[in-house]
JSON list of C-alpha atoms in Angstrom, two decimals:
[
{"chain": "A", "resi": 1259, "resn": "ALA", "atom": "CA", "xyz": [61.73, 82.99, 63.30]},
{"chain": "A", "resi": 1260, "resn": "GLY", "atom": "CA", "xyz": [58.40, 83.10, 62.41]},
{"chain": "A", "resi": 1261, "resn": "CYS", "atom": "CA", "xyz": [56.69, 83.46, 57.97]},
{"chain": "A", "resi": 1262, "resn": "GLN", "atom": "CA", "xyz": [56.14, 86.57, 58.58]},
{"chain": "A", "resi": 1263, "resn": "GLU", "atom": "CA", "xyz": [59.53, 87.77, 60.08]},
{"chain": "A", "resi": 1264, "resn": "GLN", "atom": "CA", "xyz": [61.31, 85.77, 57.81]},
{"chain": "A", "resi": 1265, "resn": "PHE", "atom": "CA", "xyz": [60.10, 86.42, 54.29]},
{"chain": "A", "resi": 1266, "resn": "GLY", "atom": "CA", "xyz": [58.07, 90.08, 55.02]},
{"chain": "A", "resi": 1267, "resn": "ASP", "atom": "CA", "xyz": [54.82, 88.63, 52.42]},
{"chain": "A", "resi": 1268, "resn": "TYR", "atom": "CA", "xyz": [54.57, 85.07, 54.00]},
{"chain": "A", "resi": 1269, "resn": "LYS", "atom": "CA", "xyz": [52.49, 84.08, 51.41]},
{"chain": "A", "resi": 1270, "resn": "GLY", "atom": "CA", "xyz": [54.68, 80.95, 50.22]},
{"chain": "A", "resi": 1271, "resn": "CYS", "atom": "CA", "xyz": [54.95, 78.86, 53.14]},
{"chain": "A", "resi": 1272, "resn": "PHE", "atom": "CA", "xyz": [53.48, 76.18, 54.42]},
{"chain": "A", "resi": 1273, "resn": "MET", "atom": "CA", "xyz": [53.33, 73.29, 56.98]},
{"chain": "A", "resi": 1274, "resn": "LYS", "atom": "CA", "xyz": [53.06, 70.48, 55.87]},
{"chain": "A", "resi": 1275, "resn": "GLN", "atom": "CA", "xyz": [50.32, 67.87, 58.31]},
{"chain": "A", "resi": 1276, "resn": "THR", "atom": "CA", "xyz": [48.84, 64.67, 57.29]},
{"chain": "A", "resi": 1277, "resn": "VAL", "atom": "CA", "xyz": [45.32, 63.47, 56.21]},
{"chain": "A", "resi": 1278, "resn": "TYR", "atom": "CA", "xyz": [43.85, 60.37, 56.83]},
{"chain": "A", "resi": 1279, "resn": "ASN", "atom": "CA", "xyz": [40.35, 58.99, 55.99]},
{"chain": "A", "resi": 1280, "resn": "LEU", "atom": "CA", "xyz": [37.11, 57.80, 58.69]},
{"chain": "A", "resi": 1281, "resn": "LYS", "atom": "CA", "xyz": [39.08, 54.50, 59.43]},
{"chain": "A", "resi": 1282, "resn": "LYS", "atom": "CA", "xyz": [42.35, 56.98, 60.22]},
{"chain": "A", "resi": 1283, "resn": "LYS", "atom": "CA", "xyz": [44.32, 55.22, 57.60]},
{"chain": "A", "resi": 1284, "resn": "LYS", "atom": "CA", "xyz": [46.92, 58.00, 56.60]},
{"chain": "A", "resi": 1285, "resn": "LEU", "atom": "CA", "xyz": [45.68, 59.00, 52.59]},
{"chain": "A", "resi": 1286, "resn": "SER", "atom": "CA", "xyz": [48.17, 61.93, 51.55]},
{"chain": "A", "resi": 1287, "resn": "ASP", "atom": "CA", "xyz": [49.95, 65.20, 53.23]},
{"chain": "A", "resi": 1288, "resn": "ILE", "atom": "CA", "xyz": [48.61, 68.16, 53.11]},
{"chain": "A", "resi": 1289, "resn": "GLU", "atom": "CA", "xyz": [50.50, 71.88, 52.86]},
{"chain": "A", "resi": 1290, "resn": "LEU", "atom": "CA", "xyz": [48.58, 74.24, 56.32]},
{"chain": "A", "resi": 1291, "resn": "SER", "atom": "CA", "xyz": [49.68, 77.85, 55.53]},
{"chain": "A", "resi": 1292, "resn": "GLU", "atom": "CA", "xyz": [51.57, 79.48, 58.35]},
{"chain": "A", "resi": 1293, "resn": "THR", "atom": "CA", "xyz": [49.69, 82.67, 58.46]},
{"chain": "A", "resi": 1294, "resn": "VAL", "atom": "CA", "xyz": [46.76, 80.53, 59.86]},
{"chain": "A", "resi": 1295, "resn": "PHE", "atom": "CA", "xyz": [48.67, 77.62, 61.76]},
{"chain": "A", "resi": 1296, "resn": "GLY", "atom": "CA", "xyz": [51.18, 79.17, 62.67]},
{"chain": "A", "resi": 1297, "resn": "GLN", "atom": "CA", "xyz": [51.02, 82.28, 64.44]},
{"chain": "A", "resi": 1298, "resn": "LYS", "atom": "CA", "xyz": [52.72, 82.73, 68.22]},
{"chain": "A", "resi": 1299, "resn": "VAL", "atom": "CA", "xyz": [50.07, 82.11, 70.44]},
{"chain": "A", "resi": 1300, "resn": "ASN", "atom": "CA", "xyz": [49.12, 84.67, 73.40]},
{"chain": "A", "resi": 1301, "resn": "ARG", "atom": "CA", "xyz": [46.91, 82.93, 75.66]},
{"chain": "A", "resi": 1302, "resn": "LYS", "atom": "CA", "xyz": [46.31, 86.19, 77.95]},
{"chain": "A", "resi": 1303, "resn": "PHE", "atom": "CA", "xyz": [44.89, 87.46, 74.65]},
{"chain": "A", "resi": 1304, "resn": "LEU", "atom": "CA", "xyz": [42.80, 84.25, 73.68]},
{"chain": "A", "resi": 1305, "resn": "HIS", "atom": "CA", "xyz": [41.34, 84.26, 77.87]},
{"chain": "A", "resi": 1306, "resn": "GLU", "atom": "CA", "xyz": [40.06, 88.24, 77.08]},
{"chain": "A", "resi": 1307, "resn": "ILE", "atom": "CA", "xyz": [38.68, 87.26, 74.13]},
{"chain": "A", "resi": 1308, "resn": "ILE", "atom": "CA", "xyz": [37.02, 83.98, 74.95]},
{"chain": "A", "resi": 1309, "resn": "LEU", "atom": "CA", "xyz": [35.60, 85.93, 78.14]},
{"chain": "A", "resi": 1310, "resn": "GLN", "atom": "CA", "xyz": [34.19, 88.01, 75.55]},
{"chain": "A", "resi": 1311, "resn": "TYR", "atom": "CA", "xyz": [32.09, 85.70, 73.69]},
{"chain": "A", "resi": 1312, "resn": "ARG", "atom": "CA", "xyz": [30.42, 83.86, 76.78]},
{"chain": "A", "resi": 1313, "resn": "GLU", "atom": "CA", "xyz": [30.23, 87.81, 78.17]},
{"chain": "A", "resi": 1314, "resn": "ASN", "atom": "CA", "xyz": [28.16, 87.69, 74.88]},
{"chain": "A", "resi": 1315, "resn": "LYS", "atom": "CA", "xyz": [26.59, 84.82, 75.28]},
{"chain": "A", "resi": 1316, "resn": "ARG", "atom": "CA", "xyz": [24.09, 86.50, 78.33]},
{"chain": "A", "resi": 1317, "resn": "GLN", "atom": "CA", "xyz": [21.07, 86.81, 77.70]},
{"chain": "A", "resi": 1318, "resn": "GLY", "atom": "CA", "xyz": [20.81, 90.24, 80.59]},
{"chain": "A", "resi": 1319, "resn": "THR", "atom": "CA", "xyz": [17.54, 89.22, 81.95]},
{"chain": "A", "resi": 1320, "resn": "SER", "atom": "CA", "xyz": [18.03, 88.96, 85.53]},
{"chain": "A", "resi": 1321, "resn": "ASN", "atom": "CA", "xyz": [15.59, 90.54, 87.56]},
{"chain": "A", "resi": 1322, "resn": "THR", "atom": "CA", "xyz": [14.91, 92.01, 90.99]},
{"chain": "A", "resi": 1323, "resn": "LYS", "atom": "CA", "xyz": [11.84, 93.46, 92.38]},
{"chain": "A", "resi": 1324, "resn": "THR", "atom": "CA", "xyz": [12.65, 97.06, 94.23]},
{"chain": "A", "resi": 1325, "resn": "ARG", "atom": "CA", "xyz": [10.08, 98.17, 96.96]},
{"chain": "A", "resi": 1326, "resn": "LYS", "atom": "CA", "xyz": [8.10, 99.87, 95.01]},
{"chain": "A", "resi": 1327, "resn": "ASP", "atom": "CA", "xyz": [7.30, 96.40, 92.68]},
{"chain": "A", "resi": 1328, "resn": "VAL", "atom": "CA", "xyz": [6.84, 94.81, 96.03]},
{"chain": "A", "resi": 1329, "resn": "ILE", "atom": "CA", "xyz": [3.05, 93.70, 97.25]},
{"chain": "A", "resi": 1330, "resn": "GLY", "atom": "CA", "xyz": [2.73, 95.16, 100.17]},
{"chain": "A", "resi": 1331, "resn": "SER", "atom": "CA", "xyz": [0.09, 98.56, 102.38]},
{"chain": "A", "resi": 1332, "resn": "GLY", "atom": "CA", "xyz": [2.46, 101.97, 102.11]},
{"chain": "A", "resi": 1333, "resn": "ARG", "atom": "CA", "xyz": [0.44, 102.44, 105.66]},
{"chain": "A", "resi": 1334, "resn": "LYS", "atom": "CA", "xyz": [3.09, 103.13, 108.36]},
{"chain": "A", "resi": 1335, "resn": "ILE", "atom": "CA", "xyz": [4.03, 100.52, 110.31]},
{"chain": "A", "resi": 1336, "resn": "TYR", "atom": "CA", "xyz": [3.94, 102.55, 114.03]},
{"chain": "A", "resi": 1337, "resn": "ARG", "atom": "CA", "xyz": [4.69, 106.24, 114.60]},
{"chain": "A", "resi": 1338, "resn": "GLN", "atom": "CA", "xyz": [7.79, 107.52, 114.21]},
{"chain": "A", "resi": 1339, "resn": "LYS", "atom": "CA", "xyz": [8.13, 108.82, 117.93]},
{"chain": "A", "resi": 1340, "resn": "GLY", "atom": "CA", "xyz": [8.03, 107.45, 121.41]},
{"chain": "A", "resi": 1341, "resn": "THR", "atom": "CA", "xyz": [8.57, 103.03, 120.90]},
{"chain": "A", "resi": 1342, "resn": "GLY", "atom": "CA", "xyz": [12.12, 103.25, 121.35]},
{"chain": "A", "resi": 1343, "resn": "GLN", "atom": "CA", "xyz": [12.69, 102.09, 117.65]},
{"chain": "A", "resi": 1344, "resn": "ALA", "atom": "CA", "xyz": [14.40, 102.91, 114.51]},
{"chain": "A", "resi": 1345, "resn": "ARG", "atom": "CA", "xyz": [12.04, 105.35, 112.33]},
{"chain": "A", "resi": 1346, "resn": "HIS", "atom": "CA", "xyz": [10.55, 103.46, 109.52]},
{"chain": "A", "resi": 1347, "resn": "GLY", "atom": "CA", "xyz": [8.21, 103.66, 106.93]},
{"chain": "A", "resi": 1348, "resn": "ASP", "atom": "CA", "xyz": [6.53, 100.76, 105.51]},
{"chain": "A", "resi": 1349, "resn": "ILE", "atom": "CA", "xyz": [6.72, 96.63, 105.43]},
{"chain": "A", "resi": 1350, "resn": "LYS", "atom": "CA", "xyz": [8.32, 97.24, 101.59]},
{"chain": "A", "resi": 1351, "resn": "ALA", "atom": "CA", "xyz": [11.50, 98.31, 103.28]},
{"chain": "A", "resi": 1352, "resn": "PRO", "atom": "CA", "xyz": [14.83, 96.68, 102.12]},
{"chain": "A", "resi": 1353, "resn": "ILE", "atom": "CA", "xyz": [15.63, 95.46, 105.61]},
{"chain": "A", "resi": 1354, "resn": "PHE", "atom": "CA", "xyz": [12.47, 93.29, 106.48]},
{"chain": "A", "resi": 1355, "resn": "VAL", "atom": "CA", "xyz": [11.68, 90.07, 105.07]},
{"chain": "A", "resi": 1356, "resn": "GLY", "atom": "CA", "xyz": [9.78, 89.97, 101.51]},
{"chain": "A", "resi": 1357, "resn": "GLY", "atom": "CA", "xyz": [11.36, 93.71, 101.47]},
{"chain": "A", "resi": 1358, "resn": "GLY", "atom": "CA", "xyz": [12.12, 95.25, 97.81]},
{"chain": "A", "resi": 1359, "resn": "THR", "atom": "CA", "xyz": [15.91, 94.46, 97.12]},
{"chain": "A", "resi": 1360, "resn": "VAL", "atom": "CA", "xyz": [18.52, 96.97, 96.65]},
{"chain": "A", "resi": 1361, "resn": "PHE", "atom": "CA", "xyz": [20.64, 97.10, 94.12]},
{"chain": "A", "resi": 1362, "resn": "GLY", "atom": "CA", "xyz": [19.45, 94.10, 92.28]},
{"chain": "A", "resi": 1363, "resn": "PRO", "atom": "CA", "xyz": [20.05, 93.49, 89.02]},
{"chain": "A", "resi": 1364, "resn": "HIS", "atom": "CA", "xyz": [17.80, 94.83, 85.62]},
{"chain": "A", "resi": 1365, "resn": "PRO", "atom": "CA", "xyz": [17.47, 93.58, 82.25]},
{"chain": "A", "resi": 1366, "resn": "ARG", "atom": "CA", "xyz": [19.80, 95.06, 80.48]},
{"chain": "A", "resi": 1367, "resn": "ASN", "atom": "CA", "xyz": [21.59, 94.87, 77.38]},
{"chain": "A", "resi": 1368, "resn": "LEU", "atom": "CA", "xyz": [25.08, 93.35, 77.63]},
{"chain": "A", "resi": 1369, "resn": "HIS", "atom": "CA", "xyz": [26.39, 92.23, 74.50]},
{"chain": "A", "resi": 1370, "resn": "SER", "atom": "CA", "xyz": [29.85, 94.46, 73.08]},
{"chain": "A", "resi": 1371, "resn": "GLU", "atom": "CA", "xyz": [31.05, 93.81, 69.84]},
{"chain": "A", "resi": 1372, "resn": "ILE", "atom": "CA", "xyz": [34.54, 92.11, 69.27]},
{"chain": "A", "resi": 1373, "resn": "PRO", "atom": "CA", "xyz": [36.51, 93.59, 66.36]},
{"chain": "A", "resi": 1374, "resn": "VAL", "atom": "CA", "xyz": [36.98, 92.11, 62.77]},
{"chain": "A", "resi": 1375, "resn": "LYS", "atom": "CA", "xyz": [40.56, 91.75, 63.31]},
{"chain": "A", "resi": 1376, "resn": "MET", "atom": "CA", "xyz": [40.92, 90.42, 66.65]},
{"chain": "A", "resi": 1377, "resn": "ARG", "atom": "CA", "xyz": [38.48, 87.71, 66.16]},
{"chain": "A", "resi": 1378, "resn": "ARG", "atom": "CA", "xyz": [41.01, 86.39, 62.58]},
{"chain": "A", "resi": 1379, "resn": "LYS", "atom": "CA", "xyz": [43.73, 86.64, 65.29]},
{"chain": "A", "resi": 1380, "resn": "ALA", "atom": "CA", "xyz": [41.83, 85.55, 68.29]},
{"chain": "A", "resi": 1381, "resn": "LEU", "atom": "CA", "xyz": [40.61, 81.93, 65.60]},
{"chain": "A", "resi": 1382, "resn": "CYS", "atom": "CA", "xyz": [44.04, 81.47, 64.27]},
{"chain": "A", "resi": 1383, "resn": "GLU", "atom": "CA", "xyz": [45.61, 81.29, 67.60]},
{"chain": "A", "resi": 1384, "resn": "ALA", "atom": "CA", "xyz": [43.15, 79.32, 68.69]},
{"chain": "A", "resi": 1385, "resn": "LEU", "atom": "CA", "xyz": [44.47, 76.83, 65.69]},
{"chain": "A", "resi": 1386, "resn": "ALA", "atom": "CA", "xyz": [47.67, 76.90, 66.26]},
{"chain": "A", "resi": 1387, "resn": "LEU", "atom": "CA", "xyz": [47.06, 76.59, 69.91]},
{"chain": "A", "resi": 1388, "resn": "LYS", "atom": "CA", "xyz": [45.44, 72.88, 68.62]},
{"chain": "A", "resi": 1389, "resn": "LEU", "atom": "CA", "xyz": [47.91, 72.21, 66.22]},
{"chain": "A", "resi": 1390, "resn": "SER", "atom": "CA", "xyz": [50.84, 72.60, 68.62]},
{"chain": "A", "resi": 1391, "resn": "GLN", "atom": "CA", "xyz": [49.18, 69.90, 71.27]},
{"chain": "A", "resi": 1392, "resn": "GLU", "atom": "CA", "xyz": [48.29, 67.66, 68.72]},
{"chain": "A", "resi": 1393, "resn": "GLN", "atom": "CA", "xyz": [44.41, 67.98, 68.83]},
{"chain": "A", "resi": 1394, "resn": "LEU", "atom": "CA", "xyz": [44.30, 69.17, 65.70]},
{"chain": "A", "resi": 1395, "resn": "LEU", "atom": "CA", "xyz": [42.62, 66.48, 62.77]},
{"chain": "A", "resi": 1396, "resn": "ILE", "atom": "CA", "xyz": [42.58, 66.91, 59.15]},
{"chain": "A", "resi": 1397, "resn": "VAL", "atom": "CA", "xyz": [39.95, 63.60, 57.50]},
{"chain": "A", "resi": 1398, "resn": "ASP", "atom": "CA", "xyz": [39.75, 64.09, 53.69]},
{"chain": "A", "resi": 1399, "resn": "GLU", "atom": "CA", "xyz": [35.65, 64.26, 54.19]},
{"chain": "A", "resi": 1400, "resn": "PHE", "atom": "CA", "xyz": [33.57, 63.50, 56.51]},
{"chain": "A", "resi": 1401, "resn": "GLN", "atom": "CA", "xyz": [30.37, 62.23, 55.32]},
{"chain": "A", "resi": 1402, "resn": "MET", "atom": "CA", "xyz": [27.19, 59.24, 55.92]},
{"chain": "A", "resi": 1403, "resn": "LYS", "atom": "CA", "xyz": [26.35, 56.86, 54.13]},
{"chain": "A", "resi": 1404, "resn": "GLU", "atom": "CA", "xyz": [23.35, 57.06, 56.67]},
{"chain": "A", "resi": 1405, "resn": "THR", "atom": "CA", "xyz": [21.77, 59.11, 59.21]},
{"chain": "A", "resi": 1406, "resn": "LYS", "atom": "CA", "xyz": [22.17, 56.67, 62.37]},
{"chain": "A", "resi": 1407, "resn": "THR", "atom": "CA", "xyz": [23.30, 58.15, 65.88]},
{"chain": "A", "resi": 1408, "resn": "LYS", "atom": "CA", "xyz": [25.65, 54.48, 65.74]},
{"chain": "A", "resi": 1409, "resn": "LEU", "atom": "CA", "xyz": [26.89, 54.76, 62.59]},
{"chain": "A", "resi": 1410, "resn": "ALA", "atom": "CA", "xyz": [28.70, 58.46, 63.29]},
{"chain": "A", "resi": 1411, "resn": "SER", "atom": "CA", "xyz": [29.62, 57.40, 67.21]},
{"chain": "A", "resi": 1412, "resn": "GLN", "atom": "CA", "xyz": [31.79, 54.44, 65.46]},
{"chain": "A", "resi": 1413, "resn": "THR", "atom": "CA", "xyz": [33.24, 56.58, 63.12]},
{"chain": "A", "resi": 1414, "resn": "LEU", "atom": "CA", "xyz": [34.17, 58.97, 66.13]},
{"chain": "A", "resi": 1415, "resn": "LYS", "atom": "CA", "xyz": [35.55, 56.20, 67.61]},
{"chain": "A", "resi": 1416, "resn": "ASP", "atom": "CA", "xyz": [37.57, 55.39, 65.01]},
{"chain": "A", "resi": 1417, "resn": "LEU", "atom": "CA", "xyz": [39.23, 58.01, 65.35]},
{"chain": "A", "resi": 1418, "resn": "GLY", "atom": "CA", "xyz": [39.63, 58.19, 68.53]},
{"chain": "A", "resi": 1419, "resn": "LEU", "atom": "CA", "xyz": [37.56, 61.42, 69.41]},
{"chain": "A", "resi": 1420, "resn": "LYS", "atom": "CA", "xyz": [35.59, 62.42, 72.25]},
{"chain": "A", "resi": 1421, "resn": "ASN", "atom": "CA", "xyz": [34.68, 66.26, 72.85]},
{"chain": "A", "resi": 1422, "resn": "VAL", "atom": "CA", "xyz": [34.78, 67.06, 68.92]},
{"chain": "A", "resi": 1423, "resn": "LEU", "atom": "CA", "xyz": [33.99, 69.91, 67.41]},
{"chain": "A", "resi": 1424, "resn": "ILE", "atom": "CA", "xyz": [33.31, 69.12, 63.14]},
{"chain": "A", "resi": 1425, "resn": "VAL", "atom": "CA", "xyz": [34.25, 71.28, 60.60]},
{"chain": "A", "resi": 1426, "resn": "LEU", "atom": "CA", "xyz": [32.32, 71.15, 56.86]},
{"chain": "A", "resi": 1427, "resn": "ASP", "atom": "CA", "xyz": [32.95, 73.44, 54.24]},
{"chain": "A", "resi": 1428, "resn": "LYS", "atom": "CA", "xyz": [29.64, 73.18, 53.24]},
{"chain": "A", "resi": 1429, "resn": "PRO", "atom": "CA", "xyz": [26.26, 72.03, 55.02]},
{"chain": "A", "resi": 1430, "resn": "SER", "atom": "CA", "xyz": [25.57, 68.40, 55.36]},
{"chain": "A", "resi": 1431, "resn": "ALA", "atom": "CA", "xyz": [22.24, 67.66, 57.57]},
{"chain": "A", "resi": 1432, "resn": "GLU", "atom": "CA", "xyz": [23.02, 64.02, 57.02]},
{"chain": "A", "resi": 1433, "resn": "VAL", "atom": "CA", "xyz": [25.92, 64.59, 59.22]},
{"chain": "A", "resi": 1434, "resn": "LEU", "atom": "CA", "xyz": [23.71, 67.02, 61.43]},
{"chain": "A", "resi": 1435, "resn": "ARG", "atom": "CA", "xyz": [20.92, 65.00, 62.32]},
{"chain": "A", "resi": 1436, "resn": "SER", "atom": "CA", "xyz": [23.77, 61.49, 63.05]},
{"chain": "A", "resi": 1437, "resn": "VAL", "atom": "CA", "xyz": [25.60, 63.85, 65.57]},
{"chain": "A", "resi": 1438, "resn": "ARG", "atom": "CA", "xyz": [23.24, 65.86, 67.54]},
{"chain": "A", "resi": 1439, "resn": "ASN", "atom": "CA", "xyz": [22.38, 63.44, 69.72]},
{"chain": "A", "resi": 1440, "resn": "ILE", "atom": "CA", "xyz": [26.32, 62.41, 70.98]},
{"chain": "A", "resi": 1441, "resn": "PRO", "atom": "CA", "xyz": [27.43, 64.20, 74.14]},
{"chain": "A", "resi": 1442, "resn": "TYR", "atom": "CA", "xyz": [30.00, 67.01, 73.37]},
{"chain": "A", "resi": 1443, "resn": "CYS", "atom": "CA", "xyz": [30.18, 66.92, 69.53]},
{"chain": "A", "resi": 1444, "resn": "ARG", "atom": "CA", "xyz": [28.66, 69.83, 68.09]},
{"chain": "A", "resi": 1445, "resn": "VAL", "atom": "CA", "xyz": [29.10, 70.87, 63.61]},
{"chain": "A", "resi": 1446, "resn": "SER", "atom": "CA", "xyz": [29.91, 73.38, 62.88]},
{"chain": "A", "resi": 1447, "resn": "ARG", "atom": "CA", "xyz": [30.52, 75.24, 58.60]},
{"chain": "A", "resi": 1448, "resn": "VAL", "atom": "CA", "xyz": [33.79, 77.09, 58.64]},
{"chain": "A", "resi": 1449, "resn": "SER", "atom": "CA", "xyz": [32.34, 80.65, 57.91]},
{"chain": "A", "resi": 1450, "resn": "ASP", "atom": "CA", "xyz": [31.21, 80.12, 61.89]},
{"chain": "A", "resi": 1451, "resn": "LEU", "atom": "CA", "xyz": [34.04, 79.28, 63.18]},
{"chain": "A", "resi": 1452, "resn": "ASN", "atom": "CA", "xyz": [35.11, 81.47, 66.35]},
{"chain": "A", "resi": 1453, "resn": "ALA", "atom": "CA", "xyz": [37.85, 80.44, 68.60]},
{"chain": "A", "resi": 1454, "resn": "TYR", "atom": "CA", "xyz": [35.67, 79.93, 71.69]},
{"chain": "A", "resi": 1455, "resn": "ASP", "atom": "CA", "xyz": [34.05, 77.32, 69.44]},
{"chain": "A", "resi": 1456, "resn": "VAL", "atom": "CA", "xyz": [37.34, 76.01, 68.81]},
{"chain": "A", "resi": 1457, "resn": "LEU", "atom": "CA", "xyz": [38.82, 76.19, 72.49]},
{"chain": "A", "resi": 1458, "resn": "LYS", "atom": "CA", "xyz": [35.68, 74.67, 74.36]},
{"chain": "A", "resi": 1459, "resn": "HIS", "atom": "CA", "xyz": [36.03, 71.40, 72.62]},
{"chain": "A", "resi": 1460, "resn": "ASP", "atom": "CA", "xyz": [38.91, 68.89, 73.37]},
{"chain": "A", "resi": 1461, "resn": "ASN", "atom": "CA", "xyz": [39.78, 67.91, 69.70]},
{"chain": "A", "resi": 1462, "resn": "LEU", "atom": "CA", "xyz": [39.28, 70.25, 66.10]},
{"chain": "A", "resi": 1463, "resn": "LEU", "atom": "CA", "xyz": [38.36, 67.73, 63.23]},
{"chain": "A", "resi": 1464, "resn": "LEU", "atom": "CA", "xyz": [38.84, 69.86, 59.95]},
{"chain": "A", "resi": 1465, "resn": "THR", "atom": "CA", "xyz": [38.01, 68.32, 56.64]},
{"chain": "A", "resi": 1466, "resn": "LYS", "atom": "CA", "xyz": [40.19, 68.64, 53.24]},
{"chain": "A", "resi": 1467, "resn": "ASP", "atom": "CA", "xyz": [38.37, 71.00, 51.72]},
{"chain": "A", "resi": 1468, "resn": "SER", "atom": "CA", "xyz": [37.34, 73.28, 55.21]},
{"chain": "A", "resi": 1469, "resn": "VAL", "atom": "CA", "xyz": [40.75, 73.43, 55.42]},
{"chain": "A", "resi": 1470, "resn": "GLU", "atom": "CA", "xyz": [41.51, 75.30, 52.06]},
{"chain": "A", "resi": 1471, "resn": "LYS", "atom": "CA", "xyz": [38.48, 77.60, 53.15]},
{"chain": "A", "resi": 1472, "resn": "VAL", "atom": "CA", "xyz": [40.42, 78.37, 56.53]}
]
């Protein structure tokens, strides 16, 4: 039974997780709130939320030309009767090569708002899923002594991470510039964290301060 079912008021229920340094040496333990990291994962719900996040990223700028937009003569191509052929108007009809498109896409707004409670629930379940699959790593801090991609790449290699989302408690220009050229690596702030970004990456790297803010 989860803490919510067990105690009702579950503010005091925690799980322990190891905190490492950037050389992946154990430093201490941190208590994770089961309210966030102990959620029961509903994969169908997560799937629906992720589809909605992806739908909201679409620009909706696809456009096709109808027969009124196609350049061509409006003259009737042959007489109505006596030819033995079907009746046709101008050359811009959809059945002709170069004619207009029928029922094609046009610019439209595809955005739909996801309720706040659903976004929060999806984020908690995504974090719980990463924890259960041992794809979540917590470090004491993530700072770069120099703004160098080589240094950041070596740090991630020492931590054994690829395709990783790095979550910081506050913006860091040094970290952002150091990792921006590393493939499949992205930096996010806690305030911008969402279920889509968490599940898009294979691994999740949190700092100790960002865990407390989560």
